[in-house]
Amino acid sequence: MKCYQLHLELVGCPFPIWRKVILPAKLTFDDLHDVIQCLFQWEHQHLFEFTVGKYTISDPPDSSISFAMLEYTTPSRMLRAYRTMLLEQIKKKGQTFQYVYDFGDHWLLQIQVEDILDRNSDEITCIGGENAAPLEDIGGIPGYLEFLEAIKDSSHPQHTMYAE
């Protein structure tokens, strides 16, 4: 069975936050979104989108297709994540694409195809990672860095709030 080994790294953080996973090529981008939510311990509370080449791949509720989205993406370049399989868009080792989760906090992951494998298993396997992922709704990279500073310093004005 064709599988991908992907390296997913959070962009913009001053220290590395990444995960490495092996998963079947037959998954959809919606499935990959679910895997990412699990890997980074996020809670499916926000919209997401992938950018793969010239395509934007997302599953917004119909009412949430905003003018902002349409300004940057023509409908012919928008694909539905629940219909689009990874193997339709991921073609080669070394290929990169992006995932954005929570358009407010703007968690941006750079995803690289490290390898294309043939395996006897269709299991999804996390094979590596570094550092804890940011909490949901913490305020993007600046908010996450403030959170980390506050929980380390008991005299920080936000320490008690974050420690709870």
Coordinates of C-alpha atoms in Angstrom, one line a residue:
M1 CA 0.0 0.0 0.0
K2 CA 1.3 3.4 -1.0
C3 CA 2.1 5.6 2.1
Y4 CA 3.6 9.0 2.7
Q5 CA 6.1 9.9 5.3
L6 CA 5.4 13.6 6.1
H7 CA 7.3 16.1 8.2
L8 CA 5.0 18.8 9.6
E9 CA 6.6 21.9 11.2
L10 CA 5.0 24.9 12.8
V11 CA 6.2 28.1 11.0
G12 CA 7.2 31.2 12.9
C13 CA 8.1 29.8 16.3
P14 CA 11.6 30.6 17.6
F15 CA 12.1 26.9 18.5
P16 CA 11.1 23.8 16.5
I17 CA 7.7 22.3 16.9
W18 CA 7.3 19.4 14.5
R19 CA 5.8 16.0 14.0
K20 CA 6.7 13.2 11.6
V21 CA 4.0 10.7 10.5
I22 CA 3.5 7.9 8.1
L23 CA 0.0 7.6 6.6
P24 CA -1.8 5.9 3.7
A25 CA -1.9 7.8 0.4
K26 CA -5.6 6.9 0.0
L27 CA -6.6 9.3 2.8
T28 CA -8.4 12.5 2.0
F29 CA -7.2 16.0 3.0
D30 CA -10.1 16.0 5.5
D31 CA -8.5 12.8 7.0
L32 CA -5.1 14.6 7.1
H33 CA -6.7 17.5 8.9
D34 CA -8.0 15.0 11.5
V35 CA -4.5 13.5 11.9
I36 CA -3.0 16.9 12.3
Q37 CA -5.5 17.8 15.0
C38 CA -4.5 14.7 16.9
L39 CA -0.8 15.2 16.4
F40 CA -0.9 18.8 17.6
Q41 CA -3.6 18.1 20.3
W42 CA -5.9 20.7 18.8
E43 CA -9.7 20.4 19.1
H44 CA -11.4 20.9 15.7
Q45 CA -12.7 24.3 16.8
H46 CA -11.7 26.3 13.8
L47 CA -11.7 26.3 10.0
F48 CA -8.6 25.1 8.1
E49 CA -7.2 25.0 4.6
F50 CA -4.4 23.4 2.7
T51 CA -2.5 25.0 -0.1
V52 CA -1.1 22.5 -2.5
G53 CA 0.4 24.1 -5.6
K54 CA -2.3 26.2 -7.2
Y55 CA -5.1 24.6 -5.2
T56 CA -6.8 25.6 -1.9
I57 CA -8.2 22.6 -0.3
S58 CA -10.8 23.1 2.5
D59 CA -14.2 22.1 3.8
P60 CA -15.8 25.4 5.0
P61 CA -19.5 25.3 5.7
D62 CA -21.2 26.8 2.7
S63 CA -22.2 29.9 4.6
S64 CA -18.6 30.6 5.7
I65 CA -17.1 30.9 2.2
S66 CA -16.1 34.5 2.8
F67 CA -15.4 37.3 0.4
A68 CA -11.8 37.2 1.7
M69 CA -11.4 33.6 0.6
L70 CA -12.9 34.3 -2.8
E71 CA -10.6 37.4 -3.2
Y72 CA -7.5 35.1 -3.1
T73 CA -8.9 31.9 -4.6
T74 CA -10.9 31.4 -7.8
P75 CA -13.6 28.7 -7.4
S76 CA -11.8 26.5 -10.1
R77 CA -8.8 26.3 -7.7
M78 CA -10.8 25.4 -4.6
L79 CA -11.2 21.7 -3.8
R80 CA -13.2 20.1 -1.1
A81 CA -11.0 18.3 1.5
Y82 CA -13.5 15.5 2.1
R83 CA -13.4 14.7 -1.7
T84 CA -9.8 15.2 -2.5
M85 CA -7.4 12.3 -1.8
L86 CA -3.8 12.9 -0.9
L87 CA -2.6 10.7 -3.8
E88 CA -4.4 13.1 -6.2
Q89 CA -2.2 16.1 -5.2
I90 CA 0.9 14.6 -3.6
K91 CA 3.1 13.3 -6.5
K92 CA 6.7 13.2 -5.4
K93 CA 9.2 13.0 -2.6
G94 CA 10.4 16.4 -1.5
Q95 CA 7.1 18.1 -2.4
T96 CA 5.9 20.7 0.1
F97 CA 2.5 22.2 0.9
Q98 CA 0.9 24.2 3.7
Y99 CA -1.8 23.8 6.2
V100 CA -3.4 26.7 8.1
Y101 CA -5.6 26.1 11.1
D102 CA -7.6 28.8 13.0
F103 CA -7.5 31.9 10.7
G104 CA -7.4 34.1 13.8
D105 CA -4.3 32.5 15.5
H106 CA -3.1 31.5 12.1
W107 CA -1.3 28.3 12.9
L108 CA 0.7 27.6 9.7
L109 CA 2.3 24.2 9.2
Q110 CA 4.9 23.6 6.4
I111 CA 4.4 20.0 5.3
Q112 CA 7.1 18.1 3.4
V113 CA 6.8 14.7 1.8
E114 CA 10.0 13.1 3.1
D115 CA 9.4 9.7 1.5
I116 CA 6.9 7.6 -0.5
L117 CA 6.7 4.1 0.9
D118 CA 5.2 0.8 0.1
R119 CA 3.9 -0.7 3.4
N120 CA 1.7 -3.7 4.3
S121 CA -0.2 -1.6 6.8
D122 CA -2.7 1.2 6.5
E123 CA -2.1 2.4 10.0
I124 CA -1.3 6.0 10.7
T125 CA 2.0 6.1 12.7
C126 CA 3.6 9.1 14.4
I127 CA 7.4 8.4 14.2
G128 CA 8.8 11.6 15.7
G129 CA 8.3 15.0 17.0
E130 CA 9.7 17.8 19.1
N131 CA 8.2 20.2 21.6
A132 CA 4.6 20.6 22.8
A133 CA 2.2 22.2 20.4
P134 CA 0.5 25.5 21.2
L135 CA -2.8 25.4 23.0
E136 CA -6.0 26.1 21.2
D137 CA -7.0 29.8 21.2
I138 CA -3.8 31.0 22.9
G139 CA -3.3 34.0 20.5
G140 CA -1.0 32.7 17.8
I141 CA 2.8 32.6 18.1
P142 CA 3.0 35.8 20.2
G143 CA 0.3 34.5 22.6
Y144 CA 2.0 31.2 22.9
L145 CA 5.4 32.7 23.7
E146 CA 3.7 35.0 26.3
F147 CA 2.0 31.9 27.8
L148 CA 5.3 30.0 28.1
E149 CA 7.0 33.0 29.7
A150 CA 4.1 33.4 32.2
I151 CA 3.9 29.8 33.3
K152 CA 7.7 29.8 34.0
D153 CA 7.6 32.9 36.1
S154 CA 5.4 32.9 39.2
S155 CA 5.8 36.7 39.5
H156 CA 4.4 37.2 35.9
P157 CA 1.0 39.1 36.0
Q158 CA -0.6 36.3 34.0
H159 CA 1.0 33.4 35.8
T160 CA -2.0 32.5 38.0
M161 CA -4.5 32.7 35.1
Y162 CA -2.4 30.5 32.9
A163 CA -1.4 28.0 35.6
E164 CA -5.1 27.3 36.2

